């Protein structure tokens, strides 16, 4: 997967009034980000957004800081918000590209593919997004093939279990029939023995008379 896009110098905000403080916070966040201090960068981006929740660079770069911390679900939320906030097609495409990356990390491949496709509508020549789209498609294809194979194996296992159970039931039935037959044979033998004893007793009684 190609690396995500980041927004630093390409997006600046007006320096007048309160915006100056927002810009300073963004720059401080960018410095921390470049120094791999991603949690510090996150803090500064969030402070900037507290001052202006519609600040696209703060939202976008907050997504980057969260992504670098492995918080891909949160990063995806920020990239999606950045894509909605900006009217700049180029920035929107970059936000959607990064959204696709974050979704891929979350194993949400169909959603990731959708994000890359939307990014390419805005920037059809973006080679990285094209690469990631094909990569995500390949992963999804492999995942579905593995799922089909697993389903097939599960069906095979279920059939084997059913066959084993049927064999066990048949054996139990045969064993029960055998036991019943043995019981009947024993009862018959016992009855014959009793009859023989009764006949012998009758003979003895007759002889005594």
Tab-separated table of C-alpha atoms in Angstrom:
chain	number	residue	atom	x	y	z
A	1	UNK	CA	0.000	0.000	0.000
A	2	UNK	CA	1.362	3.382	-0.967
A	3	UNK	CA	1.911	5.896	1.815
A	4	UNK	CA	-0.811	8.316	2.779
A	5	UNK	CA	-0.874	11.937	1.702
A	6	UNK	CA	-0.224	14.622	4.297
A	7	UNK	CA	-1.159	18.292	4.317
A	8	UNK	CA	1.316	20.709	5.794
A	9	UNK	CA	2.492	23.689	3.792
A	10	UNK	CA	-0.056	23.262	1.034
A	11	UNK	CA	-2.903	24.471	3.227
A	12	UNK	CA	-2.611	27.732	5.093
A	13	UNK	CA	-5.272	29.783	6.806
A	14	UNK	CA	-5.600	33.560	7.087
A	15	UNK	CA	-3.331	35.246	9.582
A	16	UNK	CA	-5.733	37.912	10.749
A	17	UNK	CA	-7.051	37.992	14.306
A	18	UNK	CA	-7.969	34.666	15.876
A	19	UNK	CA	-6.809	32.840	12.762
A	20	UNK	CA	-3.208	33.681	13.665
A	21	UNK	CA	-3.500	31.557	16.797
A	22	UNK	CA	-5.064	28.729	14.823
A	23	UNK	CA	-2.258	28.913	12.270
A	24	UNK	CA	0.360	28.858	15.027
A	25	UNK	CA	-1.219	25.771	16.558
A	26	UNK	CA	-1.281	24.035	13.182
A	27	UNK	CA	2.388	24.874	12.615
A	28	UNK	CA	3.317	23.667	16.072
A	29	UNK	CA	1.418	20.468	15.391
A	30	UNK	CA	3.246	20.069	12.082
A	31	UNK	CA	6.626	20.463	13.788
A	32	UNK	CA	5.712	17.806	16.341
A	33	UNK	CA	4.486	15.555	13.555
A	34	UNK	CA	7.755	15.903	11.630
A	35	UNK	CA	9.608	15.006	14.851
A	36	UNK	CA	7.413	11.881	15.151
A	37	UNK	CA	5.783	13.301	18.296
A	38	UNK	CA	2.354	12.316	17.060
A	39	UNK	CA	0.503	12.626	20.367
A	40	UNK	CA	1.842	16.189	20.781
A	41	UNK	CA	0.793	16.960	17.213
A	42	UNK	CA	-2.678	15.622	17.994
A	43	UNK	CA	-2.977	17.965	20.981
A	44	UNK	CA	-2.118	21.042	18.903
A	45	UNK	CA	-4.451	20.096	16.061
A	46	UNK	CA	-7.287	19.579	18.521
A	47	UNK	CA	-6.598	22.966	20.113
A	48	UNK	CA	-6.761	24.581	16.689
A	49	UNK	CA	-10.077	22.867	16.002
A	50	UNK	CA	-11.443	24.090	19.327
A	51	UNK	CA	-10.943	27.596	18.005
A	52	UNK	CA	-12.359	26.778	14.585
A	53	UNK	CA	-14.120	23.446	14.119
A	54	UNK	CA	-14.371	24.036	10.357
A	55	UNK	CA	-10.606	24.255	9.960
A	56	UNK	CA	-9.747	21.821	7.161
A	57	UNK	CA	-5.966	21.616	7.785
A	58	UNK	CA	-6.538	20.903	11.478
A	59	UNK	CA	-9.048	18.182	10.714
A	60	UNK	CA	-6.942	16.627	7.960
A	61	UNK	CA	-3.676	16.689	9.897
A	62	UNK	CA	-5.381	15.437	13.062
A	63	UNK	CA	-6.310	12.422	10.978
A	64	UNK	CA	-2.628	12.009	10.071
A	65	UNK	CA	-1.558	12.178	13.726
A	66	UNK	CA	-4.179	9.629	14.743
A	67	UNK	CA	-3.213	7.361	11.840
A	68	UNK	CA	0.433	7.399	12.922
A	69	UNK	CA	-0.681	6.339	16.408
A	70	UNK	CA	-2.490	3.337	14.981
A	71	UNK	CA	-5.941	4.792	15.748
A	72	UNK	CA	-7.231	4.099	12.279
A	73	UNK	CA	-10.946	4.298	13.036
A	74	UNK	CA	-10.579	7.778	14.539
A	75	UNK	CA	-8.313	8.825	11.671
A	76	UNK	CA	-10.930	7.714	9.144
A	77	UNK	CA	-13.485	9.924	10.862
A	78	UNK	CA	-11.215	12.960	10.552
A	79	UNK	CA	-10.410	12.292	6.901
A	80	UNK	CA	-14.081	11.928	6.105
A	81	UNK	CA	-14.825	15.199	7.883
A	82	UNK	CA	-11.990	16.953	6.044
A	83	UNK	CA	-13.338	15.730	2.708
A	84	UNK	CA	-16.754	17.168	3.568
A	85	UNK	CA	-15.401	20.498	4.812
A	86	UNK	CA	-13.176	21.452	1.897
A	87	UNK	CA	-14.347	22.863	-1.408
A	88	UNK	CA	-10.921	22.253	-2.959
A	89	UNK	CA	-11.115	19.162	-5.238
A	90	UNK	CA	-7.411	18.450	-4.775
A	91	UNK	CA	-7.625	18.509	-0.988
A	92	UNK	CA	-10.811	16.457	-1.067
A	93	UNK	CA	-9.064	13.852	-3.219
A	94	UNK	CA	-6.151	13.692	-0.770
A	95	UNK	CA	-8.519	13.339	2.180
A	96	UNK	CA	-10.369	10.525	0.414
A	97	UNK	CA	-7.056	8.833	-0.424
A	98	UNK	CA	-6.074	8.861	3.251
A	99	UNK	CA	-9.575	7.755	4.208
A	100	UNK	CA	-9.096	4.738	1.958
A	101	UNK	CA	-5.804	3.938	3.704
A	102	UNK	CA	-7.347	4.170	7.163
A	103	UNK	CA	-10.302	2.008	6.155
A	104	UNK	CA	-7.947	-0.569	4.680
A	105	UNK	CA	-6.101	-0.711	8.000
A	106	UNK	CA	-9.468	-1.344	9.640
A	107	UNK	CA	-9.993	-4.273	7.232
A	108	UNK	CA	-13.006	-2.441	5.756
A	109	UNK	CA	-12.029	-3.238	2.201
A	110	UNK	CA	-15.289	-2.459	0.332
A	111	UNK	CA	-15.448	0.955	2.049
A	112	UNK	CA	-11.762	1.520	1.332
A	113	UNK	CA	-12.295	0.758	-2.351
A	114	UNK	CA	-15.194	3.199	-2.408
A	115	UNK	CA	-13.027	5.970	-0.944
A	116	UNK	CA	-10.266	5.402	-3.499
A	117	UNK	CA	-12.781	5.471	-6.340
A	118	UNK	CA	-14.189	8.787	-5.112
A	119	UNK	CA	-10.658	10.186	-4.847
A	120	UNK	CA	-9.908	9.136	-8.438
A	121	UNK	CA	-13.040	10.879	-9.695
A	122	UNK	CA	-11.493	14.108	-8.400
A	123	UNK	CA	-7.917	13.304	-9.402
A	124	UNK	CA	-7.884	10.574	-12.082
A	125	UNK	CA	-4.107	10.816	-12.603
A	126	UNK	CA	-3.151	10.043	-8.999
A	127	UNK	CA	-0.875	7.018	-9.361
A	128	UNK	CA	-0.739	6.259	-5.635
A	129	UNK	CA	-4.521	6.123	-5.359
A	130	UNK	CA	-4.744	3.902	-8.451
A	131	UNK	CA	-2.164	1.570	-6.929
A	132	UNK	CA	-3.968	1.430	-3.585
A	133	UNK	CA	-7.305	0.824	-5.293
A	134	UNK	CA	-5.937	-2.209	-7.132
A	135	UNK	CA	-4.215	-3.397	-3.971
A	136	UNK	CA	-7.460	-3.152	-1.996
A	137	UNK	CA	-9.340	-4.976	-4.756
A	138	UNK	CA	-6.752	-7.774	-4.695
A	139	UNK	CA	-7.041	-8.060	-0.915
A	140	UNK	CA	-10.823	-8.186	-1.113
A	141	UNK	CA	-10.688	-10.854	-3.830
A	142	UNK	CA	-8.309	-12.965	-1.752
A	143	UNK	CA	-10.434	-12.444	1.356
A	144	UNK	CA	-13.562	-13.587	-0.464
A	145	UNK	CA	-11.747	-16.606	-1.914
A	146	UNK	CA	-10.556	-17.548	1.556
A	147	UNK	CA	-14.091	-17.106	2.885
A	148	UNK	CA	-15.482	-19.316	0.132
A	149	UNK	CA	-12.833	-21.922	0.880
A	150	UNK	CA	-13.635	-21.722	4.575
A	151	UNK	CA	-17.357	-22.055	3.878
A	152	UNK	CA	-16.650	-25.058	1.661
A	153	UNK	CA	-14.512	-26.647	4.370
A	154	UNK	CA	-17.184	-25.927	6.975
A	155	UNK	CA	-19.812	-27.590	4.779
A	156	UNK	CA	-17.479	-30.526	4.323
A	157	UNK	CA	-16.914	-30.711	8.068
A	158	UNK	CA	-20.662	-30.474	8.709
A	159	UNK	CA	-21.307	-33.324	6.263
A	160	UNK	CA	-18.579	-35.393	7.891
A	161	UNK	CA	-20.090	-34.712	11.304
A	162	UNK	CA	-23.531	-35.717	10.012
A	163	UNK	CA	-22.082	-38.900	8.502
A	164	UNK	CA	-20.244	-39.701	11.730
A	165	UNK	CA	-23.397	-39.084	13.735
A	166	UNK	CA	-25.415	-41.281	11.394
A	167	UNK	CA	-22.833	-44.038	11.752
A	168	UNK	CA	-22.895	-43.651	15.504
A	169	UNK	CA	-26.699	-43.734	15.556
A	170	UNK	CA	-26.696	-46.832	13.331
A	171	UNK	CA	-24.161	-48.543	15.569
A	172	UNK	CA	-26.146	-47.676	18.676
A	173	UNK	CA	-29.277	-49.022	16.994
A	174	UNK	CA	-27.489	-52.230	16.022
A	175	UNK	CA	-26.059	-52.600	19.529
A	176	UNK	CA	-29.510	-52.083	21.005
A	177	UNK	CA	-31.027	-54.627	18.651
A	178	UNK	CA	-28.272	-57.053	19.568
A	179	UNK	CA	-28.886	-56.485	23.269
A	180	UNK	CA	-32.630	-56.909	22.785
A	181	UNK	CA	-32.061	-60.143	20.867
A	182	UNK	CA	-29.686	-61.413	23.531
A	183	UNK	CA	-32.243	-60.546	26.177
A	184	UNK	CA	-34.974	-62.382	24.265
A	185	UNK	CA	-32.703	-65.400	23.805
A	186	UNK	CA	-31.859	-65.412	27.498
A	187	UNK	CA	-35.524	-65.128	28.431
A	188	UNK	CA	-36.317	-68.011	26.087
A	189	UNK	CA	-33.542	-70.110	27.608
A	190	UNK	CA	-34.746	-69.288	31.102
A	191	UNK	CA	-38.289	-70.234	30.149
A	192	UNK	CA	-37.133	-73.507	28.627
A	193	UNK	CA	-35.131	-74.246	31.754
A	194	UNK	CA	-38.124	-73.516	33.934
A	195	UNK	CA	-40.322	-75.731	31.762
A	196	UNK	CA	-37.759	-78.530	31.926
A	197	UNK	CA	-37.532	-78.207	35.699
A	198	UNK	CA	-41.295	-78.306	35.927
A	199	UNK	CA	-41.448	-81.460	33.796
A	200	UNK	CA	-38.733	-83.098	35.867
A	201	UNK	CA	-40.623	-82.275	39.023
A	202	UNK	CA	-43.823	-83.752	37.612
A	203	UNK	CA	-41.998	-86.981	36.717
A	204	UNK	CA	-40.571	-87.208	40.201
A	205	UNK	CA	-43.999	-86.690	41.689
A	206	UNK	CA	-45.459	-89.436	39.485
A	207	UNK	CA	-42.726	-91.869	40.460
A	208	UNK	CA	-43.417	-91.287	44.138
A	209	UNK	CA	-47.024	-92.232	43.597
